[in-house]
Coordinates of C-alpha atoms in Angstrom, one line a residue:
M8 CA 15.5 52.7 46.9
Y9 CA 15.3 49.7 44.6
W10 CA 13.4 46.5 44.2
D11 CA 15.1 43.2 44.5
S12 CA 13.8 40.0 42.8
G13 CA 11.2 39.6 45.6
Y14 CA 9.8 43.1 45.1
N15 CA 11.2 44.3 48.4
N16 CA 12.4 47.8 48.8
N17 CA 16.1 48.1 49.6
P18 CA 18.4 51.1 50.5
S19 CA 20.2 52.9 47.7
L20 CA 20.5 56.7 47.5
A21 CA 18.3 56.7 50.6
E22 CA 20.0 54.8 53.5
S23 CA 16.7 54.6 55.4
W24 CA 13.2 56.0 55.5
E25 CA 10.1 55.9 57.8
A26 CA 6.5 56.8 57.7
V27 CA 5.8 59.3 60.4
S28 CA 2.1 59.3 59.7
D29 CA -0.4 58.0 57.1
I30 CA 0.6 60.9 54.8
E31 CA 4.2 61.8 55.8
Y32 CA 7.4 60.0 54.9
I33 CA 11.0 60.9 55.8
F34 CA 13.9 59.8 53.6
H35 CA 17.5 59.9 55.0
L36 CA 20.0 60.3 52.1
R37 CA 23.3 58.6 51.8
K38 CA 26.2 61.1 52.3
G39 CA 29.1 61.5 49.8
V40 CA 27.2 60.3 46.7
L41 CA 28.6 62.0 43.6
F42 CA 26.8 62.7 40.3
H43 CA 28.6 61.8 37.1
N44 CA 29.7 65.5 36.9
G45 CA 31.5 65.3 40.2
Q46 CA 28.8 67.3 42.2
E47 CA 27.7 65.8 45.5
M48 CA 24.0 64.7 45.7
T49 CA 22.0 66.6 48.4
S50 CA 18.3 66.8 49.3
E51 CA 18.0 69.8 47.0
D52 CA 18.6 67.5 44.1
V53 CA 16.1 65.0 45.3
V54 CA 13.4 67.7 45.7
Y55 CA 14.1 68.9 42.2
S56 CA 14.0 65.4 40.8
F57 CA 10.6 64.7 42.6
E58 CA 9.1 67.9 41.1
H59 CA 10.4 67.0 37.7
A60 CA 8.9 63.5 37.9
M61 CA 5.6 65.1 39.0
D62 CA 5.4 67.4 36.0
E63 CA 2.7 66.0 33.7
S64 CA 4.0 67.9 30.7
I65 CA 7.4 66.1 30.8
S66 CA 7.2 63.0 32.9
A67 CA 5.7 59.6 32.2
Y68 CA 5.7 58.9 36.0
A69 CA 3.5 61.9 36.9
G70 CA 0.4 59.8 37.3
W71 CA 2.1 57.5 39.9
L72 CA 3.1 60.6 41.9
S73 CA -0.2 62.5 41.7
P74 CA -1.0 61.8 45.3
V75 CA 2.1 63.7 46.4
A76 CA 1.2 67.1 47.9
S77 CA 4.7 68.5 48.6
V78 CA 8.4 67.5 48.8
E79 CA 10.7 69.4 51.2
A80 CA 14.4 69.4 52.0
T81 CA 14.6 69.6 55.8
D82 CA 18.4 69.6 55.8
D83 CA 21.1 68.7 53.3
Y84 CA 20.5 64.9 53.6
T85 CA 16.8 64.7 54.7
V86 CA 13.7 64.8 52.5
K87 CA 10.1 65.0 53.7
V88 CA 7.3 63.9 51.4
T89 CA 3.7 64.8 52.3
L90 CA 0.8 63.2 50.5
K91 CA -2.6 64.6 49.8
E92 CA -4.2 61.6 51.4
P93 CA -3.1 58.1 52.4
Y94 CA -1.6 56.3 49.4
S95 CA -0.8 52.7 50.2
P96 CA 1.4 52.0 47.1
F97 CA 3.7 55.0 47.7
L98 CA 6.9 53.2 48.7
D99 CA 6.4 50.7 45.9
V100 CA 6.2 53.6 43.4
I101 CA 9.5 55.1 44.8
G102 CA 11.2 51.7 44.6
R103 CA 10.2 51.3 41.0
P104 CA 11.8 53.9 40.7
A105 CA 9.5 56.7 39.6
V106 CA 12.0 59.3 40.7
L107 CA 15.4 59.3 39.0
V108 CA 17.7 61.6 40.9
M109 CA 19.6 64.2 38.9
P110 CA 21.4 67.5 39.8
A111 CA 19.0 70.4 40.4
G112 CA 18.5 72.4 37.3
T113 CA 19.7 69.7 34.9
F114 CA 16.6 69.5 32.7
E115 CA 16.7 73.3 32.1
K116 CA 20.4 73.5 31.6
E117 CA 21.5 70.2 30.1
P118 CA 18.4 68.1 29.2
F119 CA 20.3 65.5 27.1
E120 CA 23.4 65.0 29.3
Y121 CA 21.9 62.1 31.3
I122 CA 23.7 62.9 34.5
G123 CA 22.9 60.5 37.3
T124 CA 24.6 58.6 40.2
G125 CA 24.8 55.1 38.7
P126 CA 27.7 52.7 38.3
F127 CA 28.1 53.5 34.6
K128 CA 28.3 56.9 32.8
L129 CA 26.8 57.5 29.4
K130 CA 29.4 57.8 26.7
E131 CA 27.3 57.6 23.5
F132 CA 23.6 57.2 22.8
E133 CA 22.1 56.6 19.4
P134 CA 18.3 56.0 19.8
G135 CA 17.2 52.6 18.5
V136 CA 20.8 51.7 17.5
K137 CA 23.3 51.6 20.4
T138 CA 24.2 52.8 23.8
E139 CA 27.8 53.0 25.1
L140 CA 28.5 53.2 28.8
V141 CA 31.8 53.5 30.7
R142 CA 32.7 52.7 34.3
N143 CA 31.9 55.4 36.9
E144 CA 35.1 55.6 38.9
D145 CA 33.4 57.6 41.7
Y146 CA 30.4 55.3 42.2
W147 CA 29.3 55.3 45.9
E148 CA 29.2 51.5 46.3
E149 CA 32.8 50.5 47.0
G150 CA 34.4 48.0 44.7
V151 CA 31.9 48.0 41.8
P152 CA 31.3 48.0 39.0
Y153 CA 33.8 45.4 37.8
L154 CA 33.3 46.0 34.1
D155 CA 35.2 48.8 32.3
G156 CA 32.2 49.5 30.1
I157 CA 29.1 48.1 28.4
S158 CA 28.1 48.4 24.7
M159 CA 24.4 47.7 24.0
S160 CA 22.9 47.3 20.6
Y161 CA 19.2 46.9 19.7
L162 CA 18.0 43.8 17.8
L163 CA 14.3 43.3 17.6
D164 CA 14.5 40.2 15.4
D165 CA 14.5 37.2 17.7
A166 CA 16.5 34.9 15.5
A167 CA 19.2 37.6 14.9
R168 CA 19.5 38.2 18.6
A169 CA 20.0 34.5 19.3
A170 CA 22.5 34.2 16.4
N171 CA 24.6 37.1 17.8
L172 CA 25.0 35.2 21.0
S173 CA 25.7 31.8 19.5
S174 CA 28.4 33.3 17.2
D175 CA 30.0 35.1 20.2
A176 CA 29.3 38.5 18.5
V177 CA 27.9 39.6 21.9
D178 CA 28.3 38.4 25.5
F179 CA 24.7 38.8 26.6
I180 CA 21.2 39.1 25.2
M181 CA 17.9 39.9 26.7
M182 CA 14.7 38.0 25.9
V183 CA 16.0 34.7 24.6
P184 CA 13.4 33.5 22.0
G185 CA 11.7 30.3 23.0
A186 CA 12.7 28.6 19.8
S187 CA 16.4 29.1 20.5
W188 CA 16.3 28.0 24.2
E189 CA 17.2 24.3 23.5
S190 CA 20.0 25.0 21.0
L191 CA 21.7 27.6 23.2
T192 CA 21.5 25.2 26.1
Q193 CA 23.2 22.5 24.1
Q194 CA 25.9 24.9 23.1
E195 CA 26.5 25.5 26.9
Y196 CA 25.5 29.1 26.9
K197 CA 24.1 30.3 30.3
L198 CA 20.4 30.9 30.2
F199 CA 19.2 32.9 33.2
T200 CA 15.6 32.9 34.4
G201 CA 14.1 35.0 37.1
D202 CA 10.5 35.9 38.0
T203 CA 10.0 39.5 37.1
G204 CA 6.2 39.9 37.2
I205 CA 6.2 40.6 33.4
F206 CA 3.1 39.2 31.8
F207 CA 1.4 39.1 28.4
M208 CA -2.1 40.1 27.6
F209 CA -4.5 40.8 24.8
T210 CA -6.1 44.1 25.2
F211 CA -9.2 45.4 23.5
N212 CA -10.7 48.9 23.1
V213 CA -14.2 48.9 24.5
G214 CA -14.9 52.2 22.9
R215 CA -14.9 50.5 19.5
E216 CA -17.0 47.8 17.9
P217 CA -17.2 44.9 18.5
F218 CA -15.5 45.1 21.9
N219 CA -18.1 47.4 23.3
D220 CA -20.1 44.2 23.6
P221 CA -19.4 42.4 26.9
N222 CA -20.4 39.0 25.5
V223 CA -17.7 39.3 22.8
L224 CA -15.0 39.9 25.5
K225 CA -16.3 36.9 27.5
A226 CA -16.2 34.7 24.5
L227 CA -12.6 35.5 23.8
Q228 CA -11.7 35.0 27.5
H229 CA -12.9 31.4 27.3
L230 CA -11.3 30.8 23.8
V231 CA -7.7 31.5 24.6
D232 CA -5.4 28.5 25.2
R233 CA -2.7 29.9 27.5
Q234 CA -0.6 26.7 27.7
V235 CA -0.1 26.6 23.9
M236 CA 0.9 30.2 23.9
C237 CA 3.3 29.7 26.8
D238 CA 4.9 26.7 24.9
V239 CA 5.6 28.9 21.9
Y240 CA 6.9 32.0 23.7
T241 CA 8.9 30.5 26.5
A242 CA 9.4 26.8 25.5
G243 CA 7.0 26.0 28.4
R244 CA 8.8 28.1 31.0
C245 CA 5.9 30.2 32.2
N246 CA 5.7 31.0 35.9
R247 CA 1.9 31.0 36.1
F248 CA -1.2 31.3 34.1
F249 CA -4.1 33.7 34.7
A250 CA -7.5 32.2 35.4
G251 CA -9.1 35.6 36.3
D252 CA -7.2 37.5 38.9
P253 CA -3.9 38.8 37.5
Q254 CA -2.2 38.8 40.9
P255 CA -0.1 35.9 42.0
P256 CA -1.8 33.5 44.4
T257 CA 0.9 34.3 47.0
S258 CA -0.2 38.0 47.1
Q259 CA -2.0 39.0 50.3
Y260 CA -4.5 40.8 48.0
Y261 CA -5.2 37.7 45.8
T262 CA -9.0 37.5 45.3
G263 CA -9.3 33.8 44.3
I264 CA -11.4 34.7 41.3
E265 CA -10.9 32.0 38.6
Y266 CA -13.1 32.1 35.6
F267 CA -10.8 30.7 32.8
K268 CA -8.8 27.8 34.1
E269 CA -9.0 25.9 30.8
P270 CA -10.0 27.0 27.2
D271 CA -13.7 26.2 26.7
I272 CA -14.7 26.5 23.0
E273 CA -18.3 25.6 23.7
K274 CA -18.7 28.4 26.3
A275 CA -17.0 30.8 24.0
K276 CA -19.6 29.9 21.3
E277 CA -22.4 30.4 23.8
Y278 CA -21.2 33.9 24.7
L279 CA -20.7 34.9 21.1
A280 CA -24.2 33.7 20.2
K281 CA -25.5 36.0 22.9
S282 CA -23.6 39.0 21.4
N283 CA -24.5 41.3 18.6
Y284 CA -22.0 39.4 16.4
P285 CA -23.2 35.8 16.5
D286 CA -21.6 35.0 13.1
G287 CA -18.3 36.6 14.0
F288 CA -16.5 39.7 12.8
E289 CA -13.2 41.0 11.3
V290 CA -10.8 43.2 13.2
D291 CA -7.1 44.3 13.2
L292 CA -4.8 43.1 15.9
N293 CA -1.5 45.0 16.5
F294 CA 1.6 43.3 17.9
Y295 CA 5.1 44.6 18.4
G296 CA 7.9 43.4 16.0
A297 CA 7.5 41.4 12.8
A298 CA 10.1 38.6 13.4
S299 CA 9.2 37.8 17.0
D300 CA 7.5 35.2 19.3
E301 CA 4.8 37.7 19.9
G302 CA 3.7 37.2 16.3
Q303 CA 3.3 33.5 17.0
I304 CA 1.2 34.1 20.0
A305 CA -1.1 36.3 17.9
E306 CA -1.3 33.6 15.2
I307 CA -2.5 31.1 17.8
L308 CA -5.4 33.4 18.7
Q309 CA -6.1 34.0 15.0
I310 CA -6.4 30.3 14.4
S311 CA -8.6 29.6 17.5
A312 CA -10.8 32.6 16.7
A313 CA -11.5 31.4 13.2
E314 CA -13.5 28.5 14.6
L315 CA -16.0 31.2 15.9
G316 CA -16.0 33.0 12.6
I317 CA -13.8 35.7 14.0
K318 CA -11.0 37.0 11.7
F319 CA -8.0 38.8 13.3
N320 CA -5.9 40.6 10.8
L321 CA -2.4 40.6 12.3
L322 CA -0.4 43.8 12.0
A323 CA 3.2 43.8 13.0
T324 CA 4.0 47.2 14.4
D325 CA 7.3 49.0 14.7
H326 CA 8.3 50.9 17.8
A327 CA 7.4 54.4 16.5
V328 CA 3.8 53.3 15.6
W329 CA 3.5 51.3 18.8
V330 CA 4.3 54.3 20.9
E331 CA 2.0 56.5 18.9
K332 CA -1.0 54.2 18.7
V333 CA -0.9 51.5 21.4
Y334 CA 0.5 53.5 24.3
K335 CA -2.1 56.2 23.6
G336 CA -5.0 53.7 23.3
E337 CA -5.5 54.4 19.6
F338 CA -6.1 50.8 18.6
T339 CA -8.9 48.2 18.4
A340 CA -7.0 45.1 19.6
A341 CA -3.4 44.5 20.6
L342 CA -1.0 42.0 22.1
Q343 CA 1.0 43.7 24.9
G344 CA 3.7 42.6 27.3
L345 CA 3.7 44.6 30.6
Y346 CA 4.9 44.3 34.2
A347 CA 2.8 44.9 37.3
S348 CA 4.2 44.2 40.7
S349 CA 1.4 45.6 42.9
P350 CA -2.4 45.4 42.7
D351 CA -2.6 49.1 42.2
D352 CA -0.5 48.8 39.0
I353 CA -3.3 46.7 37.5
F354 CA -6.6 47.7 39.1
Y355 CA -5.9 51.4 39.1
G356 CA -2.8 52.1 36.9
I357 CA -4.3 50.3 33.9
M358 CA -8.0 50.0 34.5
H359 CA -8.9 53.4 36.0
P360 CA -9.5 56.3 33.6
E361 CA -6.9 58.4 35.6
G362 CA -4.4 55.6 35.7
V363 CA -0.9 56.1 34.3
A364 CA -1.2 53.2 31.9
H365 CA -4.9 53.5 31.0
G366 CA -4.0 53.6 27.3
F367 CA -3.7 49.8 27.5
A368 CA -7.4 49.6 28.5
P369 CA -8.9 52.5 26.5
N370 CA -12.5 53.6 27.3
F371 CA -12.9 51.2 30.2
D372 CA -14.8 53.5 32.6
I373 CA -17.2 52.0 35.2
P374 CA -18.1 54.3 38.1
E375 CA -18.7 51.5 40.6
Y376 CA -15.4 49.9 39.7
N377 CA -13.6 53.3 39.8
A378 CA -14.9 54.1 43.3
L379 CA -13.7 50.7 44.7
V380 CA -10.1 50.9 43.4
E381 CA -9.9 54.5 44.5
E382 CA -10.8 53.5 48.0
A383 CA -8.3 50.6 47.9
R384 CA -5.5 53.0 47.3
R385 CA -6.3 54.8 50.5
V386 CA -6.6 51.6 52.6
T387 CA -3.7 50.0 54.4
D388 CA -5.4 47.0 55.9
P389 CA -4.7 44.0 53.6
D390 CA -8.0 42.2 54.3
H391 CA -10.0 45.3 53.5
R392 CA -8.0 46.0 50.3
R393 CA -8.5 42.4 49.2
E394 CA -12.3 42.7 49.7
L395 CA -12.4 45.9 47.6
Y396 CA -10.4 44.3 44.8
T397 CA -12.6 41.2 44.8
E398 CA -15.7 43.3 44.4
A399 CA -14.1 45.5 41.8
L400 CA -12.9 42.6 39.7
T401 CA -16.3 40.9 39.9
I402 CA -17.9 44.1 38.6
G403 CA -15.3 44.5 35.9
Y404 CA -15.7 41.0 34.5
E405 CA -19.4 41.2 34.4
A406 CA -19.3 44.5 32.6
G407 CA -16.8 43.2 30.1
W408 CA -13.1 43.0 31.1
P409 CA -11.0 44.3 28.1
L410 CA -7.8 42.5 29.0
I411 CA -7.1 38.8 28.5
Y412 CA -4.2 37.9 30.8
L413 CA -2.1 35.1 29.4
F414 CA 0.9 34.2 31.6
T415 CA 3.9 35.6 33.4
Y416 CA 7.2 34.5 32.3
D417 CA 10.8 34.4 33.5
D418 CA 13.2 37.1 32.6
R419 CA 15.1 35.1 29.9
M420 CA 18.7 36.3 29.6
G421 CA 21.3 34.4 27.5
M422 CA 25.0 34.9 28.1
H423 CA 28.4 33.6 27.3
P424 CA 29.7 31.0 29.8
D425 CA 32.3 33.4 31.2
V426 CA 29.8 36.1 32.2
M427 CA 29.6 35.7 35.9
D428 CA 27.3 36.8 38.8
Y429 CA 24.4 38.2 36.8
Q430 CA 21.3 39.1 38.9
V431 CA 17.8 40.4 38.1
D432 CA 15.5 42.7 39.9
G433 CA 11.7 42.6 40.1
L434 CA 11.3 44.7 37.0
G435 CA 13.4 42.6 34.6
T436 CA 16.0 45.5 34.3
V437 CA 19.7 45.2 34.1
R438 CA 20.2 47.2 37.2
F439 CA 22.7 44.7 38.7
L440 CA 25.2 44.6 35.8
K441 CA 27.4 46.4 38.3
Y442 CA 28.1 43.0 39.9
V443 CA 28.9 41.2 36.6
W444 CA 32.4 40.2 35.8
L445 CA 34.1 38.3 33.0
D446 CA 36.0 35.1 33.7
R447 CA 38.5 35.5 30.8

């Protein structure tokens, strides 16, 4: 299964599926799919891949799959998944995808071979430097991919990435910097945007001073000017701003909670005056990448906070440190980009102590809140789930919500004029490069 740009699940390795009860799902696999090593994919491989993804010692997705009780191959092309209890986000988790299918026994025999079923095979991989892919001649979807191969390099510097495109050193770049948008447009490069559900947020560790004080968090919520930050990061091309509820208003679970429509410096001052730090404080703020638009967003907060006597020391963080510190919650304050496509991603995945991404909200642990979002995972009725999320979010903000949601932004891809038929999925990935071709 895979998500399209509207977050809908679509057939892929599974041709179809059905829920036979609140806790049982049946997946019917596509026949004749070959792995990159020429072996046919069967239900045995899917069961193995599920079990691998559920192993907490080796999988980043184990938390998403913790409600799974068992996975069984009922025949060569049918898989039955049984849950421990009703788990309403289950199909969204599979479509993410949380389970990447590989041949049974791969991890034990060839852990670094990266054998899958995708449209491109791995030719060479140098972490943090480059990835070389070649066309999979045996791909199950007839006629694609069109490209013979893909060569990917990693450039964290925003200006360097844009310069590589404008000089035709590359055909395609991800994350076009806001400052380069206009110039690339004038040079007639294609700039692709698509809503991916990716959003930016400031996150604070409530287990450390001064963010263990709810009034400090409320002061900062009212201080932030989301429009100015959007203008810097995306040249004004944000999809929506957050006024309280991080879900889109179109979501059937949207709570309607709106606390922070506009920055309010006076209200920010009032909350800080009520806190244990009325004269302000000094603290480090981590962000990812030195030469990036993220640094400019952090600077905007730094300037605004100075008016309250708050000093943020901005620390540009490389990838190794980011993974070691921020992903594990070992920070005091940070700026983070993240995607979330379902309410469970946010309300449980990030905010619950057992959530797979709780490192982004370290030490946030409120029993009343936890009980509500746990119940919401088990509920399938949309109205009931929305009521539970509304109550949980209200409790969370009153206790001191450690995330300041800023805005969602388009997936900003830049490409040479002869790159044709690029598409984006709901995660901002390059899954659909199999449909890209070059008009040259």
